[in-house]
Amino acid sequence: MKLCVIIPLCALFTLTQQGPPQDQCVCDLTNSEKAFPHAKLSTVEDNASKCNININPKKTLELESLMLGLERRLPQLQEDVSVLERENDSELYGALSLLVIENELTEIKKLIKKLNMTTQGHHRLTTDTNDQLKDLITEMAKLEKYDTLQVVKRKQAHERLKKGLRPTSQPTQPPHGICPHGRFLNITGPRIYTAGEYPGSYMYGAWGRDPKPEVGKENWYWLVMLTSSNIYANYVRLYSSLSSLIVGVSGPGNIEIHSSNPTTNTVQGPNVVLYGGALYYNCYKKYAVCRFNLTTKTATTMQLPEGTRFNSKGNFCNLDACYSYTDLDLATDESGVWVIYTTSQDFGNLVLSKVEEGEPPTLNQTWHTSVFKQGVSNTFMACGVLYATRYVSKEVEEIFYSFDTSTEVEKFNIGIFIKKMSPNIYSLNYSPVDQMLHAYCDSFMVSYKVVFG
Ligand SMILES: *[C@@H]1O[C@H](CO)[C@@H](O)[C@H](O)[C@H]1NC(C)=O
Ligand SMILES: *[C@@H]1O[C@H](CO)[C@@H](O)[C@H](O)[C@H]1NC(C)=O
Ligand SMILES: *[C@@H]1O[C@H](CO)[C@@H](O)[C@H](O)[C@H]1NC(C)=O
Ligand SMILES: *[C@@H]1O[C@H](CO)[C@@H](O)[C@H](O)[C@H]1NC(C)=O
Ligand SMILES: *[C@@H]1O[C@H](CO)[C@@H](O)[C@H](O)[C@H]1NC(C)=O
Ligand SMILES: *[C@@H]1O[C@H](CO)[C@@H](O)[C@H](O)[C@H]1NC(C)=O
């Protein structure tokens, strides 16, 4: 049935790499009409990612972002199609998968449209690529027609779905310190580099993926930009997929904390995280973590110890200057939410506390490190280990320090280098869902893949 239509559609995507000059890579979209290319799709992914590595993103920023969007969407589609195949026994989940696939197709279509616009600007792809894009869009239109014929059937399934659907169980959380992926070895990338929806507009912010998403929001991405005085934010902007974020199309839109900015419970500073459908951040003029529930739109406050540095008095720094209002750094990893800060009694050294999700959220264990916060440019958590970075040059940041909460062992010689796309990383956070590091750098959203082994 519907599968048969989806399958040839995937076969339309073929990315070929054309003998590129050293610092340039041109990707061509060509058309082919073969059977569903499970094997081929992985070659395409390989080729697309090879292509990404070779591209100089500064020159071809938009093109690369779009290619990456496609690169990400294709395996997603492949995966969802195979889920649908496996779930043939259950009408309910089958119907759910169809909805998901339909969403993906819509997004891929948007992506292709944007790609067409971009390539025209770049004058990089040939006119017959344009024709091929046209064919692709015709195929998409046919598919849509088919979809409308299926609407009634699907609506019925959807009704049953609403009655019978239960939230999927959360994966069990590993105790921190024990890493399900092995040891943190290195990082590669950047894998994503995009100016997003507001190119150059907001220098400071954070973005990422909720590690414990609500059902149906598994692929959503979030973005918080400091829209007032480069210090404060009053809303979370949501995207239903990575490609939507790259293309700059926000379906779900904004969720506002308060219409005024700043005011009580406003986000202060860039190092925020979204976890379990709630935003954790340093709240306006308090040495406290606020948790804003995106569903109920209410904020709860969790006080940090007396002596905690706040209001830009305990910041991260690069060689020349400190990053304003980075007193509290919120982080996520496999075990949940953490807060990294410093206090007067710790003489400005980093302090790390586990945040428990309860109502209200509370602080659990706290660890005191011997690394001076002003010698650190940012931190993140992965598998219960705190990692700290320092500024090396405009092009390079180094992960130089780690603190393992399970053994309390500190290391100052990590020596893992991050290739930067802009000089300053204002927020850095690890996503346990896909083992990516998400960075917000001078208005660009950049991400890296963590290599475990
Ligand atoms: C991938 O690239 C290789 C060589 O770089 C090429 O031979 C192959 O046809 C490409 N595959 C696809 C599906 O584009
Ligand atoms: C799905 O299940 C039906 C009946 O259980 C069976 O006839 C059909 O072949 C199955 N389809 C696939 C793709 O496995
Ligand atoms: C690409 O855009 C141009 C100009 O807007 C349009 O004429 C052309 O049909 C488009 N191609 C596709 C495949 O949409
Ligand atoms: C880490 O990755 C970088 C870039 O991929 C590479 O140059 C470097 O040699 C790697 N380091 C280690 C220790 O594997
Ligand atoms: C947000 O509020 C809803 C409704 O009260 C609740 O079910 C959910 O657990 C809350 N989320 C968080 C992260 O506290
Ligand atoms: C604090 O952490 C310990 C160890 O992870 C855990 O067993 C305990 O339940 C936590 N306490 C609270 C209040 O969540």
XYZ file of C-alpha atoms and ligand atoms in Angstrom:
537
model
C 0.000 0.000 0.000
C 1.480 3.278 1.047
C 4.889 1.721 1.453
C 5.048 1.023 -2.236
C 4.799 4.716 -2.948
C 7.286 5.750 -0.375
C 9.897 3.320 -1.559
C 10.445 4.481 -5.142
C 10.543 7.986 -3.788
C 13.638 7.217 -1.786
C 15.177 5.790 -4.904
C 15.056 9.240 -6.418
C 17.734 10.539 -4.139
C 21.190 9.993 -5.377
C 23.998 12.205 -4.416
C 27.048 11.976 -6.536
C 30.307 13.569 -5.794
C 32.007 15.216 -8.708
C 35.812 15.208 -8.803
C 36.179 18.183 -6.498
C 38.925 20.753 -6.317
C 40.786 20.582 -2.994
C 38.679 22.940 -0.944
C 35.409 22.616 -2.754
C 32.868 19.927 -3.162
C 29.915 20.044 -5.443
C 27.030 17.747 -4.778
C 24.723 16.861 -7.602
C 21.236 15.510 -7.283
C 20.432 12.884 -9.868
C 17.408 10.818 -10.554
C 17.145 7.044 -10.780
C 14.218 4.682 -10.746
C 15.471 1.558 -9.051
C 14.061 -0.582 -6.268
C 14.305 0.548 -2.701
C 18.013 1.047 -2.189
C 18.699 0.050 1.394
C 22.322 -0.641 0.540
C 22.597 2.260 -1.806
C 21.168 4.623 0.712
C 24.078 3.956 3.002
C 26.527 4.702 0.172
C 24.656 7.892 -0.444
C 24.964 8.760 3.218
C 28.662 7.995 3.096
C 29.083 10.108 0.014
C 27.075 12.923 1.486
C 29.118 12.910 4.650
C 32.391 12.694 2.720
C 31.170 15.639 0.798
C 30.502 17.493 3.993
C 33.961 16.931 5.279
C 35.525 18.284 2.102
C 33.388 21.354 1.875
C 34.731 24.604 3.176
C 31.616 25.586 5.090
C 32.359 29.279 5.164
C 32.149 29.359 1.391
C 29.181 27.142 0.979
C 27.416 27.438 4.249
C 23.892 27.178 3.022
C 24.540 24.447 0.541
C 26.321 22.377 3.138
C 23.597 22.842 5.671
C 21.014 21.728 3.194
C 23.047 18.723 2.149
C 23.397 17.856 5.776
C 19.696 18.200 6.285
C 19.154 15.710 3.460
C 21.860 13.475 4.811
C 20.066 13.364 8.136
C 16.571 12.951 6.735
C 17.349 10.023 4.474
C 18.504 7.561 7.155
C 15.638 8.735 9.318
C 13.211 7.882 6.567
C 14.910 4.567 5.984
C 14.731 3.745 9.650
C 11.097 4.670 9.949
C 10.186 2.656 6.890
C 11.846 -0.400 8.379
C 10.107 0.211 11.694
C 6.855 0.259 9.779
C 7.784 -3.030 8.152
C 8.572 -4.624 11.487
C 5.438 -3.296 13.096
C 3.136 -4.780 10.516
C 1.476 -6.840 13.238
C 0.143 -3.829 15.071
C -2.283 -1.507 13.324
C -1.845 1.138 15.952
C 1.876 1.561 15.737
C 1.735 1.175 11.990
C -0.568 4.161 11.825
C 1.722 6.151 14.065
C 4.683 5.345 11.844
C 2.768 6.480 8.789
C 2.193 9.847 10.393
C 5.856 10.146 11.219
C 6.884 9.231 7.686
C 4.437 11.699 6.269
C 6.020 14.438 8.349
C 9.438 13.485 7.121
C 8.370 13.620 3.510
C 6.962 17.081 4.025
C 10.234 18.202 5.493
C 12.337 16.626 2.782
C 10.181 18.444 0.281
C 10.820 21.778 1.981
C 14.494 20.973 2.006
C 14.567 20.275 -1.717
C 12.765 23.507 -2.420
C 15.261 25.444 -0.370
C 18.110 23.593 -2.025
C 16.826 24.665 -5.409
C 16.722 28.287 -4.298
C 20.171 28.074 -2.797
C 21.818 26.395 -5.730
C 20.455 29.059 -8.030
C 22.126 31.641 -5.883
C 25.364 29.744 -5.945
C 25.275 28.968 -9.659
C 26.979 25.756 -8.712
C 24.697 23.073 -9.977
C 24.007 22.607 -13.623
C 20.740 23.271 -15.365
C 20.051 19.625 -15.699
C 20.255 19.285 -11.965
C 17.467 21.790 -11.952
C 15.445 19.522 -14.220
C 16.118 16.621 -11.916
C 14.946 18.648 -8.958
C 11.819 19.406 -10.922
C 11.225 15.685 -11.462
C 11.683 15.101 -7.788
C 9.082 17.702 -6.965
C 6.658 16.203 -9.468
C 7.091 12.870 -7.727
C 6.413 14.549 -4.420
C 3.238 16.087 -5.768
C 2.063 12.665 -6.951
C 2.716 11.293 -3.540
C 0.678 14.028 -1.937
C -2.231 13.184 -4.186
C -1.938 9.608 -3.053
C -1.902 10.784 0.532
C -5.187 12.572 0.207
C -6.808 9.367 -1.005
C -5.599 7.702 2.173
C -6.764 10.425 4.476
C -10.000 8.838 5.634
C -8.407 5.524 6.440
C -5.630 7.205 8.309
C -7.966 9.391 10.289
C -9.786 6.318 11.519
C -6.520 4.745 12.519
C -5.582 7.967 14.223
C -8.757 7.928 16.313
C -7.991 4.404 17.476
C -4.475 5.519 18.134
C -5.594 8.335 20.406
C -7.682 5.923 22.444
C -5.121 3.192 22.742
C -1.734 4.878 22.823
C 0.371 4.700 25.922
C 3.615 6.563 26.424
C 6.597 4.460 25.505
C 8.688 3.456 28.490
C 11.804 5.480 29.169
C 15.102 3.664 28.726
C 16.631 2.839 32.073
C 19.247 5.354 33.087
C 22.743 4.054 33.660
C 24.358 5.111 36.926
C 26.669 7.990 36.198
C 30.314 7.127 35.693
C 29.496 3.948 33.797
C 29.292 4.748 30.145
C 27.140 2.607 27.877
C 29.186 3.684 24.859
C 32.653 3.046 26.283
C 35.336 5.593 26.982
C 35.206 9.177 25.707
C 37.992 9.160 23.119
C 37.719 12.083 20.783
C 35.367 14.325 18.913
C 34.946 14.731 15.169
C 33.333 17.370 13.080
C 31.828 19.859 12.888
C 28.981 17.734 11.619
C 26.432 20.536 11.642
C 27.190 24.174 11.003
C 24.268 26.434 10.419
C 23.181 30.034 10.805
C 19.625 28.829 11.349
C 16.583 31.028 11.111
C 18.080 34.322 12.294
C 21.502 34.520 10.644
C 23.791 36.747 12.647
C 21.013 38.254 14.749
C 21.761 36.889 18.180
C 25.332 36.342 19.273
C 24.470 34.394 22.414
C 22.256 31.393 22.919
C 21.998 27.657 23.153
C 20.379 24.873 21.200
C 20.035 21.123 21.230
C 17.804 18.152 21.620
C 15.789 17.086 24.649
C 17.435 13.856 25.938
C 14.166 12.771 27.529
C 11.557 14.000 25.082
C 7.828 13.683 25.367
C 6.181 11.109 23.107
C 6.010 12.382 19.550
C 8.713 15.007 20.098
C 11.690 12.651 19.798
C 13.193 14.487 16.844
C 12.510 18.005 18.012
C 15.249 20.568 18.465
C 15.128 23.623 20.673
C 16.756 27.037 20.435
C 17.083 29.750 23.068
C 18.587 33.062 21.971
C 19.493 35.898 24.308
C 17.281 38.450 22.590
C 17.496 41.245 25.161
C 20.809 43.057 25.886
C 22.685 39.851 24.900
C 21.844 38.648 28.423
C 18.206 37.669 28.667
C 15.801 35.335 26.907
C 12.062 34.960 27.402
C 11.137 32.122 25.073
C 12.115 28.709 23.727
C 11.806 28.225 19.966
C 11.071 24.687 18.809
C 11.728 22.856 15.549
C 10.205 19.508 14.670
C 13.452 18.189 13.161
C 17.053 19.045 12.473
C 16.307 19.999 8.886
C 13.588 22.396 10.041
C 16.118 24.042 12.309
C 18.658 24.297 9.494
C 16.142 25.555 6.958
C 14.648 27.867 9.588
C 11.068 26.686 9.589
C 9.640 26.419 13.080
C 6.410 24.430 13.066
C 5.779 24.393 16.813
C 6.905 28.012 17.199
C 7.771 29.718 20.479
C 6.909 28.882 24.029
C 7.066 32.048 26.045
C 8.200 32.181 29.652
C 6.852 35.699 30.063
C 5.892 38.427 27.617
C 8.301 40.866 29.315
C 12.044 40.525 29.041
C 13.675 40.702 31.519
C 11.482 40.069 34.506
C 11.167 37.490 37.296
C 12.154 34.011 36.011
C 13.679 35.356 32.791
C 16.549 33.288 31.369
C 19.827 34.973 32.311
C 22.912 33.829 30.391
C 23.400 31.324 27.585
C 24.124 27.974 29.248
C 20.627 26.494 29.366
C 19.343 22.967 28.640
C 16.024 21.374 27.794
C 15.323 18.110 29.603
C 12.084 16.162 30.015
C 10.049 18.943 28.420
C 11.401 21.609 30.773
C 14.024 24.319 30.396
C 16.689 24.513 33.128
C 18.531 27.831 33.420
C 19.958 30.552 35.621
C 16.994 32.712 36.548
C 17.059 36.475 36.474
C 19.239 37.991 39.200
C 19.155 34.893 41.412
C 21.737 32.312 42.384
C 19.192 29.694 41.574
C 18.293 27.227 38.860
C 14.877 27.783 37.336
C 12.942 25.002 35.702
C 10.312 26.133 33.244
C 7.781 23.442 32.363
C 6.945 23.890 28.679
C 3.625 22.107 29.099
C 2.258 23.936 32.118
C 4.264 27.111 31.389
C 5.206 27.461 35.022
C 8.610 27.992 36.600
C 9.984 26.356 39.732
C 13.096 27.640 41.482
C 15.907 25.670 43.079
C 18.217 27.689 45.298
C 21.982 27.080 45.087
C 24.198 27.254 48.208
C 24.897 30.534 49.957
C 28.068 32.008 48.437
C 27.288 30.928 44.858
C 28.648 33.529 42.407
C 25.964 35.071 40.203
C 25.061 38.159 38.126
C 28.211 37.761 36.013
C 30.571 37.414 39.005
C 31.664 33.829 38.377
C 32.080 33.532 34.615
C 33.826 31.338 32.088
C 36.650 33.160 30.291
C 38.807 33.034 27.182
C 42.351 34.451 27.149
C 41.294 38.068 26.863
C 37.880 38.385 28.397
C 35.187 36.610 30.318
C 31.853 35.518 28.916
C 29.159 37.606 30.578
C 26.464 35.942 32.645
C 27.903 32.435 32.421
C 27.784 31.945 36.202
C 25.587 28.879 35.987
C 26.157 26.218 33.336
C 23.372 23.666 33.036
C 24.274 20.335 31.453
C 22.659 17.045 30.486
C 24.055 13.560 30.164
C 22.845 9.940 30.352
C 21.867 10.376 33.996
C 19.948 13.641 33.798
C 20.607 17.288 34.614
C 23.657 18.877 36.257
C 24.631 22.378 37.252
C 28.193 23.684 37.159
C 29.017 26.892 39.024
C 31.437 28.369 41.533
C 31.242 29.803 45.036
C 33.219 32.193 47.221
C 34.069 29.378 49.637
C 35.509 27.374 46.711
C 37.732 30.368 45.787
C 36.352 30.433 42.252
C 36.961 26.749 41.505
C 34.336 24.751 39.624
C 31.621 23.101 41.650
C 29.335 20.460 40.227
C 25.927 19.357 41.516
C 23.447 16.761 40.342
C 19.943 18.151 39.874
C 17.128 15.782 40.833
C 14.033 16.113 38.717
C 11.465 16.022 41.538
C 8.769 18.561 42.261
C 10.343 20.966 43.114
C 13.770 20.044 41.664
C 16.458 19.567 44.312
C 20.229 19.374 44.510
C 21.638 15.947 45.239
C 25.356 15.272 45.491
C 27.892 18.071 45.050
C 31.556 17.750 44.035
C 34.278 20.357 44.505
C 37.027 20.447 41.864
C 40.424 22.097 41.820
C 40.083 23.775 38.438
C 39.721 27.573 38.459
C 36.606 28.622 36.618
C 38.213 31.655 34.961
C 40.692 29.301 33.278
C 37.801 27.452 31.686
C 35.791 28.545 28.632
C 32.901 26.092 29.035
C 31.955 22.699 30.434
C 29.749 19.745 29.609
C 28.888 16.378 31.139
C 29.032 12.968 29.460
C 28.449 9.672 31.294
C 28.821 11.284 34.713
C 32.145 12.878 33.813
C 32.607 16.639 33.809
C 34.694 17.989 30.913
C 36.105 21.507 30.771
C 37.377 23.371 27.724
C 39.849 26.198 27.298
C 40.425 28.712 24.554
C 43.537 27.947 22.511
C 43.091 30.181 19.444
C 40.338 31.556 17.240
C 40.270 28.211 15.448
C 40.826 25.773 18.270
C 39.298 25.026 21.661
C 40.725 22.256 23.825
C 38.927 19.829 26.108
C 41.708 19.802 28.676
C 40.142 18.708 31.949
C 37.882 15.994 33.307
C 36.374 15.100 36.660
C 34.831 11.652 37.055
C 32.006 11.809 39.607
C 32.122 8.047 40.229
C 35.828 7.951 41.167
C 36.413 11.650 41.924
C 39.562 11.416 39.771
C 40.590 14.681 38.121
C 42.663 14.847 34.931
C 44.283 17.940 33.467
C 45.727 16.330 30.341
C 42.768 15.310 28.215
C 44.091 16.982 25.048
C 41.073 16.688 22.767
C 40.769 19.545 20.295
C 37.618 21.162 18.947
C 37.815 22.712 15.494
C 35.895 25.960 15.815
C 33.915 27.725 13.114
C 33.829 31.036 15.033
C 36.084 32.220 17.849
C 33.753 31.975 20.841
C 31.743 29.083 22.182
C 29.065 30.590 24.406
C 27.304 27.377 25.225
C 28.330 23.777 24.941
C 26.283 20.756 25.868
C 26.290 17.021 25.295
C 23.281 15.208 23.907
C 23.096 11.642 25.242
C 20.469 10.770 22.595
C 22.917 10.862 19.713
C 26.270 11.498 21.431
C 26.651 14.924 19.878
C 28.122 18.071 21.364
C 26.009 21.102 20.576
C 27.691 24.487 20.598
C 26.344 27.985 20.032
C 29.148 30.128 18.667
C 28.762 33.774 17.729
C 25.233 33.138 16.408
C 26.092 29.885 14.622
C 24.828 26.498 15.698
C 27.553 23.905 15.458
C 27.701 20.288 16.508
C 30.338 17.616 16.873
C 30.171 13.864 17.183
C 31.664 12.348 20.310
C 33.742 9.257 19.600
C 33.523 6.617 22.323
C 35.379 3.329 22.304
C 29.692 7.318 -3.939
O 30.975 7.741 -4.324
C 31.697 6.779 -5.066
C 33.095 7.317 -5.366
O 33.378 8.443 -4.589
C 30.963 6.485 -6.381
O 31.643 5.478 -7.108
C 29.559 6.002 -6.065
O 28.827 5.841 -7.259
C 28.847 7.008 -5.178
N 27.584 6.418 -4.810
C 26.433 7.057 -4.900
C 25.230 6.291 -4.537
O 26.367 8.220 -5.233
C 1.555 -7.803 7.102
O 0.651 -8.708 7.727
C -0.307 -9.242 6.853
C -1.290 -10.073 7.673
O -0.828 -10.289 8.977
C 0.381 -10.107 5.790
O -0.552 -10.649 4.878
C 1.354 -9.210 5.036
O 2.097 -9.963 4.110
C 2.317 -8.525 6.001
N 3.109 -7.550 5.260
C 4.415 -7.446 5.417
C 5.074 -6.403 4.591
O 5.058 -8.145 6.171
C 13.805 26.141 -8.993
O 13.486 27.510 -8.916
C 13.245 28.117 -10.191
C 13.034 29.597 -9.979
O 12.304 29.857 -8.823
C 12.047 27.444 -10.856
O 11.842 27.992 -12.133
C 12.344 25.971 -10.975
O 11.225 25.323 -11.510
C 12.654 25.397 -9.637
N 12.993 23.981 -9.776
C 12.397 23.083 -9.063
C 12.830 21.689 -9.313
O 11.550 23.373 -8.237
C 40.913 13.156 17.173
O 40.283 13.539 15.984
C 41.043 14.472 15.222
C 40.185 14.943 14.067
O 39.366 13.941 13.572
C 42.341 13.807 14.775
O 43.108 14.718 14.024
C 43.088 13.384 16.010
O 44.259 12.694 15.645
C 42.255 12.498 16.885
N 42.948 12.268 18.125
C 43.057 11.069 18.676
C 43.785 11.016 19.974
O 42.585 10.079 18.157
C 5.280 19.490 33.587
O 3.961 19.513 34.026
C 3.223 18.354 33.704
C 1.790 18.575 34.125
O 1.718 18.869 35.501
C 3.842 17.149 34.371
O 3.150 15.984 33.989
C 5.293 17.033 33.945
O 5.920 15.981 34.627
C 6.024 18.331 34.217
N 7.383 18.236 33.685
C 8.459 18.462 34.409
C 9.752 18.307 33.744
O 8.394 18.780 35.582
C 20.768 11.170 45.107
O 21.638 10.376 44.333
C 21.748 9.036 44.763
C 22.848 8.397 43.956
O 22.646 8.548 42.584
C 20.396 8.362 44.603
O 20.474 7.011 45.036
C 19.352 9.122 45.417
O 18.067 8.589 45.190
C 19.356 10.606 45.048
N 18.507 11.350 45.940
C 17.406 12.003 45.536
C 16.703 12.805 46.571
O 16.990 11.933 44.410
